[in-house]
Coordinates of C-alpha atoms in Angstrom, one line a residue:
Chain W
X1 CA 36.5 12.1 -31.8
X2 CA 35.5 15.9 -30.1
X3 CA 33.6 16.3 -26.7
X4 CA 30.0 17.2 -27.0
X5 CA 27.8 18.9 -24.1
X6 CA 26.4 16.6 -21.4
X7 CA 23.5 17.9 -22.1
X8 CA 23.4 17.9 -25.8
X9 CA 20.2 18.0 -27.8
X10 CA 21.5 16.0 -30.5
X11 CA 23.4 17.7 -34.2
X12 CA 19.5 17.1 -35.5
X13 CA 17.2 18.2 -33.4
X14 CA 16.1 22.1 -33.3
X15 CA 17.7 22.9 -30.6
X16 CA 20.8 21.9 -31.6
X17 CA 23.7 24.8 -31.4
X18 CA 20.8 26.8 -29.9
X19 CA 20.0 26.0 -26.8
X20 CA 21.6 26.8 -23.3
X21 CA 24.3 23.9 -23.2
X22 CA 25.4 24.3 -26.6
X23 CA 27.6 27.0 -25.8
X24 CA 31.0 27.3 -25.9
X25 CA 30.6 23.1 -27.6
X26 CA 33.5 23.3 -30.7
X27 CA 30.2 22.3 -33.2
X28 CA 28.1 24.7 -31.7
X29 CA 27.9 27.0 -35.2
X30 CA 28.1 24.0 -37.0
X31 CA 25.3 22.6 -35.7
X32 CA 23.5 26.7 -35.6
X33 CA 23.6 26.4 -38.8
X34 CA 21.7 23.3 -39.6
X35 CA 24.0 21.1 -41.1
X36 CA 24.0 18.2 -37.9
X37 CA 19.9 18.2 -40.2
X38 CA 21.4 17.8 -43.2
X39 CA 22.0 13.2 -43.9
X40 CA 25.3 12.1 -42.9
X41 CA 27.5 12.0 -45.6
X42 CA 28.8 8.7 -44.2
X43 CA 25.3 7.2 -45.0
X44 CA 26.2 7.4 -48.5
X45 CA 30.3 6.2 -47.9
X46 CA 28.7 3.0 -46.3
X47 CA 26.3 2.2 -48.9
X48 CA 28.9 2.5 -51.5
X49 CA 31.1 0.0 -48.9
X50 CA 28.6 -2.5 -48.0
X51 CA 28.3 -2.8 -52.0
X52 CA 30.3 -5.4 -51.9
X53 CA 28.3 -7.3 -48.9
X54 CA 25.8 -9.6 -50.2
X55 CA 23.5 -9.8 -46.6
X56 CA 24.0 -8.6 -43.0
X57 CA 22.0 -9.4 -40.5
X58 CA 22.0 -8.2 -36.9
X59 CA 21.5 -9.6 -33.6
X60 CA 20.0 -8.4 -31.3
X61 CA 17.5 -8.3 -27.7
X62 CA 16.1 -5.7 -25.4
X63 CA 17.7 -7.5 -23.5
X64 CA 21.5 -8.7 -21.5
X65 CA 22.6 -11.6 -20.6
X66 CA 20.6 -13.3 -23.1
X67 CA 23.5 -15.4 -25.5
X68 CA 23.7 -12.7 -28.2
X69 CA 26.9 -12.7 -28.9
X70 CA 27.3 -16.3 -28.5
X71 CA 24.7 -16.4 -30.9
X72 CA 26.6 -14.0 -33.1
X73 CA 29.8 -16.6 -33.4
X74 CA 28.2 -19.5 -33.3
X75 CA 25.7 -18.1 -36.6
X76 CA 29.6 -17.1 -38.4
X77 CA 31.5 -20.5 -37.6
X78 CA 28.5 -22.2 -39.0
X79 CA 28.2 -19.6 -42.4
X80 CA 32.5 -20.0 -42.1
X81 CA 32.1 -24.2 -42.6
X82 CA 31.5 -23.9 -46.0
X83 CA 34.7 -22.2 -47.4
X84 CA 33.6 -21.3 -50.5
X85 CA 31.3 -18.7 -47.9
X86 CA 33.1 -15.1 -47.3
X87 CA 31.4 -14.4 -43.2
X88 CA 32.4 -10.8 -41.3
X89 CA 31.0 -10.4 -37.8
X90 CA 31.0 -7.0 -36.6
X91 CA 30.9 -6.0 -32.2
X92 CA 29.3 -2.9 -32.5
X93 CA 29.1 -3.5 -28.4
X94 CA 31.4 -0.6 -27.6
X95 CA 31.5 -1.3 -24.0
X96 CA 31.1 -4.9 -23.0
X97 CA 32.7 -6.3 -26.3
X98 CA 32.5 -9.7 -25.6
X99 CA 33.2 -11.6 -29.2
X100 CA 37.1 -11.3 -28.9
X101 CA 36.5 -13.5 -26.1
X102 CA 34.5 -16.4 -27.2
X103 CA 36.2 -16.0 -31.0
X104 CA 39.6 -16.3 -29.2
X105 CA 41.3 -13.3 -30.4
X106 CA 41.7 -11.5 -27.3
X107 CA 44.8 -9.2 -27.2
X108 CA 44.6 -9.1 -31.4
X109 CA 45.0 -5.4 -32.5
X110 CA 43.9 -3.6 -35.8
X111 CA 46.3 -2.8 -38.8
X112 CA 46.0 -0.3 -41.0
X113 CA 46.4 -0.2 -44.7
X114 CA 46.0 1.9 -47.7
X115 CA 41.6 0.7 -47.8
X116 CA 41.1 0.6 -44.4
X117 CA 41.3 -1.1 -41.1
X118 CA 41.7 -5.0 -41.4
X119 CA 40.2 -7.3 -39.4
X120 CA 41.1 -9.7 -37.7
X121 CA 41.0 -13.1 -39.4
X122 CA 40.3 -16.7 -37.2
X123 CA 39.9 -18.2 -40.8
X124 CA 40.7 -17.5 -44.0
X125 CA 36.8 -16.7 -44.8
X126 CA 36.1 -15.2 -41.0
X127 CA 37.0 -12.0 -40.5
X128 CA 36.2 -9.7 -36.8
X129 CA 35.8 -6.9 -35.6
X130 CA 35.4 -5.3 -32.2
X131 CA 36.5 -2.6 -30.1
X132 CA 38.1 -4.8 -27.7
X133 CA 40.2 -4.7 -30.3
X134 CA 41.3 -1.3 -30.2
X135 CA 42.1 -1.5 -26.3
X136 CA 45.7 -2.0 -25.5
X137 CA 44.0 -3.8 -22.3
X138 CA 41.1 -6.0 -21.6
X139 CA 40.3 -4.3 -17.8
X140 CA 40.2 -0.7 -20.0
X141 CA 37.1 0.4 -19.6
X142 CA 35.2 2.6 -22.6
X143 CA 33.5 5.2 -20.7
X144 CA 32.0 7.0 -23.9
X145 CA 28.4 8.9 -24.3
X146 CA 26.4 8.1 -26.6
X147 CA 27.7 10.3 -29.8
X148 CA 31.4 9.3 -29.9
X149 CA 30.0 5.4 -29.7
X150 CA 28.2 6.0 -33.1
X151 CA 31.4 7.4 -34.1
X152 CA 33.3 4.9 -33.6
X153 CA 30.3 2.5 -35.2
X154 CA 30.4 4.6 -38.0
X155 CA 33.4 4.0 -38.6
X156 CA 33.8 0.6 -37.8
X157 CA 31.2 0.4 -40.8
X158 CA 33.0 3.1 -43.1
X159 CA 36.9 2.6 -42.5
X160 CA 36.9 -1.3 -42.1
X161 CA 37.9 -3.5 -45.4
X162 CA 35.6 -5.7 -45.6
X163 CA 36.7 -6.9 -49.4
X164 CA 34.1 -9.4 -50.5
X165 CA 31.4 -10.8 -47.6
X166 CA 28.7 -13.1 -47.9
X167 CA 27.2 -13.0 -45.2
X168 CA 27.9 -9.9 -42.7
X169 CA 27.1 -10.4 -38.2
X170 CA 26.3 -7.6 -36.3
X171 CA 26.8 -8.1 -33.2
X172 CA 24.5 -5.1 -30.6
X173 CA 24.6 -4.2 -26.4
X174 CA 21.5 -4.3 -25.2
X175 CA 18.6 -2.5 -25.4
X176 CA 17.4 0.0 -28.0
X177 CA 19.4 3.1 -27.8
X178 CA 22.2 4.3 -29.5
X179 CA 24.4 1.8 -30.7
X180 CA 21.1 -0.1 -31.7
X181 CA 19.5 3.7 -34.1
X182 CA 23.2 4.7 -35.7
X183 CA 23.6 1.1 -37.1
X184 CA 19.8 0.6 -38.6
X185 CA 20.5 4.4 -39.7
X186 CA 23.8 4.2 -41.0
X187 CA 23.0 1.4 -43.1
X188 CA 19.7 2.6 -44.1
X189 CA 21.1 3.1 -47.6
X190 CA 22.9 -0.3 -47.6
X191 CA 19.6 -2.5 -46.7
X192 CA 19.9 -5.3 -43.7
X193 CA 18.3 -8.1 -44.4
X194 CA 16.8 -8.6 -41.2
X195 CA 17.0 -8.6 -37.5
X196 CA 17.7 -12.4 -35.5
X197 CA 16.3 -11.7 -31.7
X198 CA 17.2 -13.5 -28.8
X199 CA 15.7 -14.0 -25.9
X200 CA 15.6 -16.5 -23.0
X201 CA 11.8 -18.0 -21.8
X202 CA 11.1 -15.6 -18.7
X203 CA 8.9 -13.4 -18.9
X204 CA 11.8 -11.3 -17.8
X205 CA 12.9 -11.4 -21.1
X206 CA 10.4 -11.1 -22.9
X207 CA 9.5 -8.2 -21.8
X208 CA 12.2 -6.7 -23.4
X209 CA 12.3 -8.6 -26.6
X210 CA 8.5 -7.4 -27.5
X211 CA 10.3 -3.7 -26.4
X212 CA 12.8 -5.1 -29.4
X213 CA 10.1 -6.1 -32.0
X214 CA 8.0 -2.4 -31.5
X215 CA 11.8 -0.8 -32.0
X216 CA 12.3 -3.3 -35.2
X217 CA 8.8 -2.5 -36.5
X218 CA 9.1 1.1 -36.2
X219 CA 12.3 1.5 -37.7
X220 CA 11.6 -1.4 -39.9
X221 CA 13.8 -3.3 -39.8
X222 CA 12.9 -6.6 -40.9
X223 CA 12.9 -9.3 -38.5
X224 CA 14.5 -12.5 -39.4
X225 CA 12.8 -14.6 -35.7
X226 CA 13.4 -15.8 -32.5
X227 CA 15.4 -17.7 -30.9
X228 CA 15.0 -18.2 -27.5
X229 CA 18.4 -19.7 -26.1
X230 CA 18.7 -21.4 -22.5
X231 CA 14.9 -22.3 -22.7
X232 CA 16.3 -25.8 -21.1
X233 CA 19.4 -27.9 -19.3
X234 CA 21.0 -30.6 -20.1
X235 CA 22.5 -32.3 -17.6
X236 CA 26.1 -33.8 -19.0
X237 CA 25.5 -36.3 -16.5
X238 CA 21.7 -38.3 -16.5
X239 CA 21.1 -36.7 -20.3
X240 CA 18.3 -35.5 -18.6
X241 CA 16.9 -31.6 -19.0
X242 CA 15.7 -29.4 -16.7
X243 CA 13.9 -25.6 -16.9
X244 CA 16.5 -23.6 -15.0
X245 CA 14.5 -20.5 -16.8
X246 CA 11.5 -21.7 -16.8
X247 CA 9.2 -20.0 -19.7
X248 CA 6.1 -19.3 -16.4
X249 CA 4.0 -17.1 -19.4
X250 CA 3.9 -19.3 -22.5
X251 CA 7.9 -18.9 -23.4
X252 CA 9.2 -17.2 -26.7
X253 CA 6.4 -19.4 -29.0
X254 CA 3.9 -17.3 -27.6
X255 CA 5.1 -14.2 -28.1
X256 CA 6.7 -15.4 -31.4
X257 CA 2.1 -15.8 -31.8
X258 CA 0.6 -13.0 -30.4
X259 CA 3.6 -10.2 -32.8
X260 CA 3.5 -12.3 -35.4
X261 CA 6.7 -13.3 -35.4
X262 CA 8.7 -16.9 -37.1
X263 CA 10.1 -18.7 -33.8
X264 CA 13.2 -19.7 -35.7
X265 CA 14.2 -22.5 -32.7
X266 CA 15.0 -23.1 -29.8
X267 CA 18.8 -24.0 -28.4
X268 CA 19.0 -25.3 -24.8
X269 CA 21.6 -24.6 -21.9
X270 CA 24.4 -27.2 -22.7
X271 CA 27.4 -26.3 -20.4
X272 CA 29.8 -26.4 -22.5
X273 CA 28.6 -23.9 -24.2
X274 CA 29.8 -21.7 -21.9
X275 CA 33.1 -23.7 -21.6
X276 CA 34.1 -23.4 -24.9
X277 CA 33.6 -19.8 -25.0
X278 CA 36.1 -18.9 -22.2
X279 CA 37.9 -21.5 -24.5
X280 CA 37.3 -18.9 -27.4
X281 CA 36.2 -22.2 -29.5
X282 CA 33.4 -23.4 -32.1
X283 CA 30.8 -25.2 -29.3
X284 CA 30.5 -26.7 -32.1
X285 CA 33.7 -28.6 -33.4
X286 CA 33.6 -30.0 -29.3
X287 CA 29.8 -30.9 -28.4
X288 CA 28.9 -32.1 -32.5
X289 CA 26.0 -34.1 -32.1
X290 CA 25.5 -32.3 -28.6
X291 CA 21.4 -30.9 -29.0
X292 CA 22.2 -27.7 -28.7
X293 CA 24.5 -27.9 -32.5
X294 CA 21.2 -29.7 -33.8
X295 CA 19.5 -26.4 -33.0
X296 CA 21.6 -24.4 -33.9
X297 CA 22.2 -25.6 -36.8
X298 CA 18.9 -26.2 -37.7
X299 CA 18.7 -22.6 -36.7
X300 CA 21.5 -21.0 -39.3
X301 CA 19.9 -23.2 -42.5
X302 CA 16.2 -21.0 -41.2
X303 CA 18.2 -18.2 -41.6
X304 CA 20.5 -19.0 -44.7
X305 CA 16.5 -19.5 -46.4
X306 CA 15.8 -16.5 -45.1
X307 CA 18.8 -14.1 -46.6
X308 CA 18.8 -15.8 -49.8
X309 CA 14.9 -15.8 -50.3
X310 CA 15.1 -12.1 -49.8
X311 CA 17.8 -12.3 -52.4
X312 CA 15.8 -13.9 -54.9
X313 CA 12.7 -11.2 -54.6
X314 CA 15.4 -8.6 -55.1
X315 CA 17.3 -10.0 -58.2
X316 CA 13.4 -10.7 -60.0
X317 CA 13.0 -6.7 -59.4
X318 CA 15.6 -5.6 -60.7
X319 CA 15.0 -7.8 -63.6
X320 CA 11.6 -7.4 -64.2
Chain R
X1 CA 33.8 18.2 -1.4
X2 CA 29.8 19.7 -2.7
X3 CA 28.0 20.1 -0.2
X4 CA 24.7 18.0 -0.9
X5 CA 22.0 20.6 -1.5
X6 CA 18.3 20.1 0.4
X7 CA 16.4 18.2 -1.5
X8 CA 14.9 15.0 -2.9
X9 CA 17.9 12.8 -1.5
X10 CA 18.4 15.1 1.9
X11 CA 16.4 12.5 3.8
X12 CA 18.6 9.4 2.1
X13 CA 20.8 7.6 4.4
X14 CA 22.8 5.6 2.2
X15 CA 22.5 5.6 -1.2
X16 CA 23.9 2.0 -3.4
X17 CA 24.7 0.9 -6.7
X18 CA 24.2 -2.0 -8.4
X19 CA 26.5 -2.3 -11.0
X20 CA 27.7 -4.8 -13.7
X21 CA 29.7 -4.3 -17.1
X22 CA 27.8 -7.1 -18.5
X23 CA 24.0 -7.7 -18.7
X24 CA 21.7 -10.8 -17.8
X25 CA 24.1 -11.5 -14.8
X26 CA 21.1 -10.2 -12.4
X27 CA 21.7 -6.5 -11.8
X28 CA 17.8 -6.2 -11.4
X29 CA 17.3 -9.7 -9.5
X30 CA 19.9 -8.6 -7.2
X31 CA 18.8 -4.9 -6.3
X32 CA 15.0 -6.9 -5.6
X33 CA 16.9 -9.0 -3.3
X34 CA 18.7 -6.0 -1.8
X35 CA 15.7 -4.1 -0.4
X36 CA 13.8 -6.9 0.0
X37 CA 16.3 -8.0 2.9
X38 CA 16.8 -4.7 4.6
X39 CA 13.6 -3.6 4.3
X40 CA 12.8 -7.4 6.3
X41 CA 16.0 -6.2 8.8
X42 CA 13.7 -3.4 9.6
X43 CA 14.8 -0.6 7.0
X44 CA 13.4 2.3 4.7
X45 CA 14.0 1.1 1.8
X46 CA 13.8 2.9 -1.9
X47 CA 14.5 1.6 -5.7
X48 CA 15.8 4.1 -7.9
X49 CA 15.5 1.6 -11.3
X50 CA 17.3 3.5 -14.2
X51 CA 17.5 1.5 -16.7
X52 CA 16.0 2.9 -19.4
X53 CA 15.5 0.7 -22.5
X54 CA 15.0 -2.5 -20.2
X55 CA 12.9 -1.6 -17.0
X56 CA 13.3 -5.3 -14.5
X57 CA 12.1 -4.3 -11.3
X58 CA 8.1 -3.1 -12.0
X59 CA 7.9 -6.8 -12.5
X60 CA 10.1 -8.1 -10.3
X61 CA 8.1 -6.9 -7.3
X62 CA 4.4 -7.6 -9.0
X63 CA 4.2 -3.5 -9.6
X64 CA 3.6 -3.3 -13.4
X65 CA 1.2 -1.4 -14.3
X66 CA 1.3 1.0 -11.4
X67 CA 0.7 4.9 -12.4
X68 CA 3.3 7.4 -10.7
X69 CA 2.0 11.2 -9.4
X70 CA 2.7 14.3 -8.8
X71 CA 2.7 15.5 -5.2
X72 CA 4.2 19.2 -4.2
X73 CA 7.6 17.9 -3.9
X74 CA 7.2 16.5 -7.2
X75 CA 6.7 12.1 -7.9
X76 CA 6.3 10.2 -5.9
X77 CA 7.9 7.0 -6.0
X78 CA 5.4 4.3 -5.6
X79 CA 4.7 2.4 -2.6
X80 CA 4.8 -1.3 -2.9
X81 CA 2.8 -1.9 0.5
X82 CA 0.3 -0.5 2.9
X83 CA 3.9 0.9 5.7
X84 CA 5.0 2.8 2.9
X85 CA 8.7 1.0 3.8
X86 CA 9.6 0.0 0.1
X87 CA 9.2 2.9 -2.5
X88 CA 9.9 2.4 -6.4
X89 CA 10.7 4.8 -9.2
X90 CA 11.0 3.5 -12.6
X91 CA 10.2 4.2 -16.3
X92 CA 8.8 1.5 -16.1
X93 CA 5.7 3.3 -14.7
X94 CA 5.7 6.3 -17.6
X95 CA 5.3 3.9 -20.5
X96 CA 2.0 4.5 -21.9
X97 CA 2.1 0.5 -23.1
X98 CA 4.8 -2.1 -21.9
X99 CA 5.9 -3.2 -25.4
X100 CA 6.6 0.6 -26.1
X101 CA 10.6 0.4 -26.4
X102 CA 12.5 3.9 -25.2
X103 CA 14.3 4.8 -27.8
X104 CA 16.3 7.4 -27.1
X105 CA 19.5 8.3 -27.5
X106 CA 22.2 9.4 -24.6
X107 CA 21.0 13.2 -24.0
X108 CA 17.4 12.2 -23.8
X109 CA 17.7 9.2 -20.8
X110 CA 20.5 11.6 -19.6
X111 CA 18.2 14.1 -18.6
X112 CA 15.5 11.7 -17.2
X113 CA 17.6 10.1 -15.2
X114 CA 18.7 13.2 -13.6
X115 CA 15.0 13.3 -13.3
X116 CA 14.2 10.8 -11.6
X117 CA 17.4 11.9 -9.0
X118 CA 16.1 15.4 -8.6
X119 CA 12.3 14.8 -8.5
X120 CA 11.4 11.5 -6.8
X121 CA 10.5 12.2 -3.0
X122 CA 12.2 10.2 -1.4
X123 CA 11.6 11.0 2.0
X124 CA 13.2 9.4 4.6
X125 CA 15.1 6.5 4.0
X126 CA 17.7 4.5 5.4
X127 CA 18.7 3.0 1.9
X128 CA 18.2 3.7 -1.4
X129 CA 19.3 1.2 -4.3
X130 CA 20.2 2.4 -7.8
X131 CA 19.8 -0.7 -10.8
X132 CA 21.6 0.3 -13.6
X133 CA 21.5 -0.9 -17.4
X134 CA 24.3 -3.3 -18.0
X135 CA 27.8 -0.8 -19.3
X136 CA 29.9 2.0 -18.8
X137 CA 28.4 4.7 -20.7
X138 CA 25.1 7.5 -20.5
X139 CA 22.8 6.4 -18.0
X140 CA 25.8 5.2 -15.6
X141 CA 27.9 8.5 -15.8
X142 CA 24.5 10.2 -15.7
X143 CA 23.7 9.4 -12.4
X144 CA 26.9 9.0 -10.3
X145 CA 27.4 13.0 -11.9
X146 CA 23.6 13.0 -10.4
X147 CA 24.1 11.4 -6.9
X148 CA 27.5 12.6 -6.5
X149 CA 27.3 15.6 -4.0
X150 CA 24.6 12.8 -1.8
X151 CA 28.5 10.7 -1.6
X152 CA 27.1 7.0 -2.3
X153 CA 28.0 4.7 -0.2
X154 CA 29.3 2.1 -3.1
X155 CA 28.1 0.2 -5.6
X156 CA 27.9 -4.2 -5.2
X157 CA 29.4 -5.3 -9.2
X158 CA 27.5 -8.0 -10.3
X159 CA 29.0 -11.2 -12.3
X160 CA 28.9 -14.8 -13.0
X161 CA 31.1 -17.1 -13.0
X162 CA 32.1 -16.9 -16.9
X163 CA 35.1 -15.4 -18.2
X164 CA 33.1 -13.6 -20.8
X165 CA 31.2 -11.5 -17.8
X166 CA 34.4 -11.4 -16.0
X167 CA 35.6 -9.5 -18.4
X168 CA 33.2 -7.6 -18.4
X169 CA 33.0 -6.7 -15.0
X170 CA 36.6 -5.7 -14.8
X171 CA 36.4 -3.1 -17.1
X172 CA 33.5 -2.2 -14.9
X173 CA 35.9 -2.0 -11.8
X174 CA 37.7 0.2 -13.5
X175 CA 35.3 2.5 -14.1
X176 CA 34.2 2.2 -10.9
X177 CA 38.7 3.4 -10.4
X178 CA 37.7 6.6 -12.8
X179 CA 34.6 7.7 -11.3
X180 CA 36.0 7.6 -7.7
X181 CA 33.2 5.7 -6.8
X182 CA 33.4 3.2 -3.9
X183 CA 33.5 -0.5 -4.7
X184 CA 31.8 -2.6 -1.4
X185 CA 31.8 -5.9 -2.9
X186 CA 31.1 -8.4 -5.4
X187 CA 28.6 -10.6 -6.3
X188 CA 28.9 -13.9 -8.4
X189 CA 25.2 -14.9 -9.2
X190 CA 24.8 -18.2 -11.0
X191 CA 27.4 -19.6 -9.2
X192 CA 26.0 -23.3 -9.5
X193 CA 22.9 -25.2 -10.3
X194 CA 22.2 -28.3 -8.9
X195 CA 20.7 -31.1 -11.3
X196 CA 17.0 -32.6 -10.0
X197 CA 17.5 -35.6 -11.6
X198 CA 21.4 -35.9 -10.0
X199 CA 23.7 -33.1 -8.5
X200 CA 26.2 -31.8 -11.4
X201 CA 26.9 -27.9 -11.3
X202 CA 27.7 -26.1 -14.4
X203 CA 30.7 -24.4 -13.6
X204 CA 33.4 -22.4 -15.6
X205 CA 35.6 -20.4 -13.8
X206 CA 35.4 -19.2 -10.2
X207 CA 34.9 -15.8 -12.0
X208 CA 33.9 -14.0 -8.7
X209 CA 37.4 -14.7 -6.9
X210 CA 39.4 -13.2 -10.7
X211 CA 39.0 -10.1 -9.7
X212 CA 39.9 -9.4 -6.3
X213 CA 43.3 -9.5 -4.8
X214 CA 44.7 -8.0 -8.0
X215 CA 41.8 -5.3 -7.3
X216 CA 42.3 -4.8 -4.3
X217 CA 41.0 -6.3 -0.5
X218 CA 37.3 -6.4 -2.3
X219 CA 35.4 -8.8 -0.3
X220 CA 33.5 -11.6 -2.1
X221 CA 29.2 -11.9 -1.2
X222 CA 28.9 -15.6 -2.2
X223 CA 26.1 -15.9 -4.3
X224 CA 22.5 -16.0 -2.6
X225 CA 22.6 -19.0 -1.4
X226 CA 18.9 -21.0 -0.6
X227 CA 16.3 -18.9 1.2
X228 CA 17.2 -20.7 4.5
X229 CA 19.8 -17.8 5.5
X230 CA 20.7 -15.7 8.3
X231 CA 19.7 -12.8 8.8
X232 CA 21.6 -9.0 6.2
X233 CA 24.5 -8.9 8.6
X234 CA 24.9 -4.6 8.0
X235 CA 26.4 -3.2 4.6
X236 CA 29.8 -3.3 4.7
X237 CA 29.7 -6.1 6.9
X238 CA 33.0 -8.8 4.7
X239 CA 30.4 -11.4 4.1
X240 CA 26.2 -11.5 3.1
X241 CA 23.9 -13.6 4.6
X242 CA 20.3 -13.3 2.4
X243 CA 17.4 -13.8 5.0
X244 CA 14.4 -16.0 3.6
X245 CA 12.4 -13.4 1.6
X246 CA 8.2 -13.3 2.2
X247 CA 7.3 -10.7 0.0
X248 CA 10.0 -12.0 -2.6
X249 CA 8.0 -12.6 -6.0
X250 CA 8.4 -15.7 -8.0

């Protein structure tokens, strides 16, 4: 990946190739010629690649640390319990890739084949890709600016040989920036089923999540619904529930009512979830009767129903 | 070594960055608590919130909806008290609507951060606390480059006990080493929770302790205990305690 200047105006900006900071950039002539404004050929390539992927779900949150990666991983585990369903989990959090750890795949490396990069398989029907697999040490920092991160995401979508997939789950970093814009742009032609947005009950989280909902609306990304995570703490000893993150402004329920988005469910904070993530195991196996497991299963079912409904609508459109 | 040009940071004695590779570990909470603790100790403090996508500091200090005004030296920070002992700048103040998403790519974020560093008229400050978003990307590089001429004191790196957080934080420590930013210490947040019905803590591995030793003699500063602690000692001390914060918002 070539280095771009620190003040790069962006290849698709009106100033591309013409700004003061463009002097000396290896891409200056290309940008000045207007090539940057043309649609990226990768979008069509990715559309072709995604033809073997039935459903694409983004897991988003404006807020960090609310459980996006935990949710993405357990959504993948839950869907993969049906051996006939092929699941792909893509981690586009370039700076903080948590998925390898949570899926018990730390230290795994990616292999190249004739048909592209091979994902790392947890089960026969559950493949995973993350920048974490490309680092030589877990302590390596990925200190990349936006354009380089975008390039990586493009490669993940275009060059990974996922094969026939029923569900592609994309775990994202917090925010509304390069990674989010890129994944939406690159998948634009391939059609994303929708986004699942994760929050905790606190207002500090909800205020970022409202922004994320507005981002989805701006880029016309359908919203499958919101999941309120860490919604109550279940004490492993006395089994009673208490509020670690009190919903002082009505929690996700009120936000969803105000913004007219579905609340898919509430997942309580079970300490076993964190422990299993640290060990890289599925929490469902360790605590099949936990209220958190039951909440997850109900949410996963609602997501499947949304995707199947969307698929039927598409099929009706094509046949009509 | 680059000499600092006279500018809006010339009157700032110490700059502390609050970092974490991981999101949601409590950077903004700790930045706020640190600023309030320093103010409680009689210092003049500024807070610079460079989390452009998720600016949390205005809400934590009850300053949502405040407007930013221009003065002859640039932007006036928002003062939180009559004595002007604590001031704040955040992109949160520049949004027309609080739910407006800042959907910017890296170059535009870099430009705003540069402006925050050079165009905010901080005046005379004992400490400037810089709250950052999670990660090791544009915002962090832009902030460190812009602040480098002013020789920041260093960084506080925040983690929680979970291995997933510690993994990101180890990467953040690598980032600090590569960018020449001194790590003043690691704060392990959310170390435990006592169930009000009985007395069980969620536990997890002792994340903050996994980092030192390999990384050098970093002080592991325990997570802020209950408010009834001793007053703050001066920065750089191996132990840090947190005073009660009458101004701390709930």
